[in-house]
Amino acid sequence: MWESNIYDMEASIFNTILQYITKFGPDHWMVVLTFIAIVITAVTFNKNQKFIRKQQFESTFFNMLKLQQEITNELEFRDRKGRILFFKMFEDMQVFINKKEYIDIINKISKYQNIKNPLVYSNIRSLINELGVKGYKNINQLPIYDHYFRHLYRIMTFIDESTFLDKDSKYIDERYRYASILRATLSPYELVFLFYNGLVYENFKALIEKYSLLNNLRRDFTANAEYDEETLMERKDKFEFDKDRFQTKVKGDKTKYYISAFEKDSSLFII
């Protein structure tokens, strides 16, 4: 908006110059030159301000990326630390649920009787396969990643709300480019966790869809939630992977990702 006003001002000044020349003729060139000098000053000021704002934005953005990597490196559980923890916990590390309220719900609707507390699975994949996204949300070890996801969300809101990246259509690609830089830092299993995290937290899901943060998600890395999480009955769909199961071409579905989470859709940007 600010930049748009500057350009409007420049156009207004040029129109004034033309009107002045038309009315008074070429004998008043000194006045015309003064107007031109004002225009040049305004354009130079605008470019300098844009450059300064870009420097400030990028300085903050890349510092946030650095902090995100530090947070990732400090993740720790049992004898595992850092980025490898995403892979290990999803594929090769025992997880459990001992939240009584959730287990009571399972006992009421499950085909099994008297499920014990805690409910133990060999890894997150097998837990999701049987209990779905609600099961993922209730994993006891999940809070290990709270700081990681809070800061990742903060980076995305910084990109999305930045005044430097105007909401004019010509800045859509620039805003998207910074989100792509962030996405490029995420490992395959970080994307898997992000996929399920977005299905749990609606605000993050909206940003994932807007900036196609799951663009590089491998379908075969996601689990296969074969049982409906509300009834724990076997689903009737024929999907083998959750990436396919939880995506749709219908906007606004809270339980599935709009297709833009996986490929860019510029219509989601406010212009």
Coordinates of C-alpha atoms in Angstrom, one line a residue:
M1 CA 0.0 0.0 0.0
W2 CA 2.8 2.4 1.0
E3 CA 4.7 1.7 -2.3
S4 CA 1.5 2.1 -4.3
N5 CA 1.0 5.6 -2.8
I6 CA 4.5 6.6 -3.9
Y7 CA 3.8 5.5 -7.5
D8 CA 0.5 7.4 -7.4
M9 CA 2.4 10.5 -6.2
E10 CA 4.9 10.1 -9.1
A11 CA 2.1 9.8 -11.6
S12 CA 0.4 12.9 -10.2
I13 CA 3.6 14.9 -10.4
F14 CA 4.1 14.0 -14.1
N15 CA 0.5 14.9 -14.8
T16 CA 1.1 18.3 -13.2
I17 CA 4.2 18.9 -15.3
L18 CA 2.3 18.2 -18.5
Q19 CA -0.5 20.5 -17.5
Y20 CA 2.0 23.2 -16.6
I21 CA 3.8 23.0 -19.9
T22 CA 0.5 23.0 -21.8
K23 CA -0.7 26.1 -20.0
F24 CA 2.5 28.2 -19.8
G25 CA 4.6 26.9 -22.6
P26 CA 8.3 26.0 -22.8
D27 CA 9.5 29.4 -21.2
H28 CA 9.1 27.9 -17.7
W29 CA 11.6 25.0 -18.0
M30 CA 13.2 25.9 -14.7
V31 CA 10.0 25.1 -13.0
V32 CA 9.6 22.0 -15.0
L33 CA 13.2 20.9 -14.1
T34 CA 12.4 21.5 -10.5
F35 CA 9.4 19.2 -10.8
I36 CA 11.6 16.5 -12.5
A37 CA 14.1 16.7 -9.7
I38 CA 11.3 16.2 -7.2
V39 CA 10.2 13.1 -9.1
I40 CA 13.7 11.7 -9.2
T41 CA 14.2 12.3 -5.5
A42 CA 10.9 10.5 -4.8
V43 CA 11.8 7.5 -6.9
T44 CA 15.3 7.2 -5.4
F45 CA 13.8 7.5 -1.9
N46 CA 11.3 4.8 -2.7
K47 CA 14.0 2.4 -4.0
N48 CA 16.2 3.0 -1.0
Q49 CA 13.4 2.3 1.4
K50 CA 12.5 -0.8 -0.5
F51 CA 16.1 -2.0 -0.3
I52 CA 16.4 -1.2 3.4
R53 CA 13.1 -3.0 4.2
K54 CA 14.3 -6.1 2.2
Q55 CA 17.5 -6.1 4.1
Q56 CA 15.7 -6.0 7.4
F57 CA 13.3 -8.7 6.4
E58 CA 16.0 -11.1 5.1
S59 CA 18.2 -10.5 8.1
T60 CA 15.3 -11.5 10.5
F61 CA 14.2 -14.4 8.2
F62 CA 17.6 -16.0 7.9
N63 CA 18.2 -15.6 11.6
M64 CA 15.0 -17.4 12.2
L65 CA 16.0 -20.2 9.9
K66 CA 19.3 -20.5 11.8
L67 CA 17.4 -20.7 15.1
Q68 CA 15.1 -23.3 13.6
Q69 CA 18.1 -25.5 12.7
E70 CA 19.4 -25.1 16.3
I71 CA 16.1 -26.2 17.7
T72 CA 16.1 -29.2 15.4
N73 CA 19.6 -30.2 16.4
E74 CA 18.6 -29.9 20.1
L75 CA 15.7 -32.3 19.8
E76 CA 16.5 -35.3 22.0
F77 CA 14.7 -38.5 23.2
R78 CA 16.4 -41.5 24.8
D79 CA 19.7 -42.0 22.9
R80 CA 18.6 -40.1 19.8
K81 CA 19.2 -36.5 19.1
G82 CA 18.6 -34.0 16.2
R83 CA 16.9 -34.5 12.9
I84 CA 17.2 -38.3 12.9
L85 CA 14.6 -38.3 15.7
F86 CA 11.9 -37.6 13.2
F87 CA 12.8 -40.8 11.3
K88 CA 13.4 -43.0 14.3
M89 CA 10.2 -42.1 16.1
F90 CA 8.1 -42.5 13.0
E91 CA 9.6 -45.8 11.9
D92 CA 11.7 -47.4 14.6
M93 CA 11.0 -46.2 18.1
Q94 CA 8.3 -47.3 20.6
V95 CA 5.6 -44.8 21.4
F96 CA 2.7 -44.9 23.7
I97 CA -0.5 -43.3 24.8
N98 CA -1.5 -43.3 28.5
K99 CA -4.1 -40.5 28.5
K100 CA -7.0 -42.1 30.4
E101 CA -9.7 -40.0 28.8
Y102 CA -8.6 -41.0 25.3
I103 CA -8.2 -44.7 26.2
D104 CA -11.7 -44.7 27.8
I105 CA -13.1 -43.4 24.5
I106 CA -11.3 -46.2 22.6
N107 CA -12.6 -48.8 24.9
K108 CA -16.2 -47.7 24.3
I109 CA -16.0 -47.9 20.5
S110 CA -13.2 -50.5 19.9
K111 CA -13.7 -54.0 18.8
Y112 CA -11.2 -55.0 21.4
Q113 CA -12.1 -55.3 25.1
N114 CA -10.4 -53.7 28.0
I115 CA -7.5 -52.0 26.2
K116 CA -4.7 -51.5 28.8
N117 CA -3.1 -48.3 29.8
P118 CA -0.6 -47.4 28.5
L119 CA -1.4 -48.2 24.9
V120 CA 2.0 -49.1 23.3
Y121 CA 3.0 -49.2 19.6
S122 CA 6.3 -50.1 18.0
N123 CA 6.4 -46.7 16.2
I124 CA 4.2 -43.8 15.1
R125 CA 3.4 -45.3 11.7
S126 CA 1.8 -48.4 13.3
L127 CA -0.1 -46.2 15.8
I128 CA -1.6 -44.0 13.0
N129 CA -2.4 -47.1 10.9
E130 CA -4.8 -48.2 13.7
L131 CA -5.8 -45.0 15.5
G132 CA -5.6 -42.3 12.8
V133 CA -4.9 -38.6 13.3
K134 CA -6.5 -38.6 16.7
G135 CA -4.1 -41.3 17.9
Y136 CA -1.2 -39.2 16.6
K137 CA -2.5 -36.1 18.5
N138 CA -2.5 -38.1 21.8
I139 CA 1.0 -39.6 21.6
N140 CA 2.8 -39.0 24.9
Q141 CA 6.1 -38.2 23.2
L142 CA 4.7 -35.6 20.8
P143 CA 5.3 -32.6 23.1
I144 CA 9.0 -33.2 22.4
Y145 CA 8.4 -31.3 19.1
D146 CA 6.3 -28.5 20.5
H147 CA 9.1 -25.9 20.4
Y148 CA 10.0 -27.0 16.9
F149 CA 6.5 -26.6 15.5
R150 CA 5.8 -23.3 17.4
H151 CA 8.9 -21.7 15.8
L152 CA 8.3 -23.2 12.4
Y153 CA 4.8 -21.7 12.5
R154 CA 6.2 -18.4 13.6
I155 CA 8.5 -18.3 10.6
M156 CA 5.5 -18.9 8.3
T157 CA 3.4 -16.2 9.9
F158 CA 6.4 -13.8 9.6
I159 CA 6.5 -14.5 5.8
D160 CA 2.7 -14.3 5.5
E161 CA 2.2 -11.1 7.5
S162 CA 5.4 -9.2 6.5
T163 CA 4.7 -5.6 5.3
F164 CA 7.8 -5.8 3.2
L165 CA 6.1 -8.4 1.0
D166 CA 3.2 -6.4 -0.2
K167 CA -0.1 -8.2 -1.1
D168 CA 0.0 -6.9 -4.6
S169 CA -0.1 -9.8 -7.1
K170 CA 3.4 -9.2 -8.4
Y171 CA 4.8 -10.0 -4.9
I172 CA 3.1 -13.4 -4.7
D173 CA 6.1 -15.2 -6.2
E174 CA 8.5 -13.3 -3.9
R175 CA 6.5 -14.3 -0.8
Y176 CA 6.2 -17.9 -2.0
R177 CA 10.0 -18.0 -2.7
Y178 CA 10.9 -17.3 0.9
A179 CA 8.5 -20.1 2.0
S180 CA 10.2 -22.4 -0.5
I181 CA 13.6 -21.6 1.1
L182 CA 12.2 -22.7 4.4
R183 CA 10.6 -25.8 2.9
A184 CA 14.0 -26.8 1.3
T185 CA 15.5 -27.1 4.8
L186 CA 13.0 -29.7 5.9
S187 CA 14.0 -33.4 5.7
P188 CA 11.6 -36.0 4.3
Y189 CA 10.4 -37.1 7.7
E190 CA 10.0 -33.6 9.0
L191 CA 7.5 -33.2 6.1
V192 CA 5.7 -36.3 7.3
F193 CA 5.4 -34.9 10.9
L194 CA 4.3 -31.5 9.4
F195 CA 1.7 -33.3 7.3
Y196 CA 0.0 -34.9 10.4
N197 CA 0.6 -31.8 12.6
G198 CA -1.3 -29.7 10.1
L199 CA -4.3 -32.1 10.3
V200 CA -4.3 -31.5 14.0
Y201 CA -3.8 -27.7 14.1
E202 CA -6.1 -25.7 11.7
N203 CA -4.1 -22.5 11.7
F204 CA -1.0 -24.2 10.6
K205 CA -2.9 -26.2 8.0
A206 CA -4.0 -22.9 6.3
L207 CA -0.4 -21.8 5.9
I208 CA 0.6 -25.2 4.6
E209 CA -2.0 -25.0 2.0
K210 CA -1.3 -21.4 1.0
Y211 CA 2.5 -22.0 0.5
S212 CA 2.5 -25.6 -0.6
L213 CA 4.8 -26.7 2.2
L214 CA 4.1 -30.4 1.5
N215 CA 5.2 -30.0 -2.1
N216 CA 8.1 -32.6 -1.7
L217 CA 6.2 -35.0 0.6
R218 CA 6.7 -38.6 -0.4
R219 CA 3.4 -40.5 -0.4
D220 CA 5.0 -43.8 0.6
F221 CA 6.5 -42.1 3.7
T222 CA 3.1 -41.4 5.1
A223 CA 1.2 -44.0 7.1
N224 CA -2.0 -45.8 6.2
A225 CA -4.8 -44.9 8.6
E226 CA -6.9 -47.9 7.7
Y227 CA -9.4 -47.4 10.5
D228 CA -11.8 -44.5 10.9
E229 CA -10.7 -42.6 13.9
E230 CA -14.2 -41.9 15.1
T231 CA -15.5 -45.5 15.0
L232 CA -12.2 -47.5 14.7
M233 CA -14.0 -49.5 12.0
E234 CA -12.0 -50.3 8.8
R235 CA -12.3 -47.7 6.1
K236 CA -14.0 -48.5 2.9
D237 CA -11.7 -46.4 0.7
K238 CA -9.0 -47.9 -1.3
F239 CA -6.1 -45.6 -0.5
E240 CA -2.8 -47.1 0.5
F241 CA -1.2 -43.9 1.9
D242 CA -2.5 -41.0 3.9
K243 CA -1.1 -38.4 1.5
D244 CA -3.8 -39.6 -0.9
R245 CA -6.4 -40.2 1.7
F246 CA -6.2 -36.7 3.3
Q247 CA -6.2 -34.5 0.3
T248 CA -9.1 -33.0 -1.7
K249 CA -9.9 -30.6 -4.5
V250 CA -12.6 -28.9 -2.3
K251 CA -11.5 -25.8 -0.4
G252 CA -12.3 -25.5 3.3
D253 CA -12.4 -29.2 4.3
K254 CA -11.0 -29.2 7.9
T255 CA -10.2 -32.9 7.9
K256 CA -8.2 -32.9 4.6
Y257 CA -5.7 -30.8 2.8
Y258 CA -6.8 -28.8 -0.2
I259 CA -4.6 -29.8 -3.2
S260 CA -2.6 -26.6 -2.9
A261 CA -0.7 -28.0 0.1
F262 CA 1.1 -30.1 -2.5
E263 CA 1.2 -27.8 -5.6
K264 CA 1.0 -24.0 -5.8
D265 CA -2.4 -22.3 -6.2
S266 CA -2.0 -18.5 -6.5
S267 CA -5.8 -18.0 -5.9
L268 CA -5.2 -18.5 -2.2
F269 CA -3.2 -15.3 -1.9
I270 CA -5.1 -12.1 -1.0
I271 CA -4.7 -9.6 -3.7

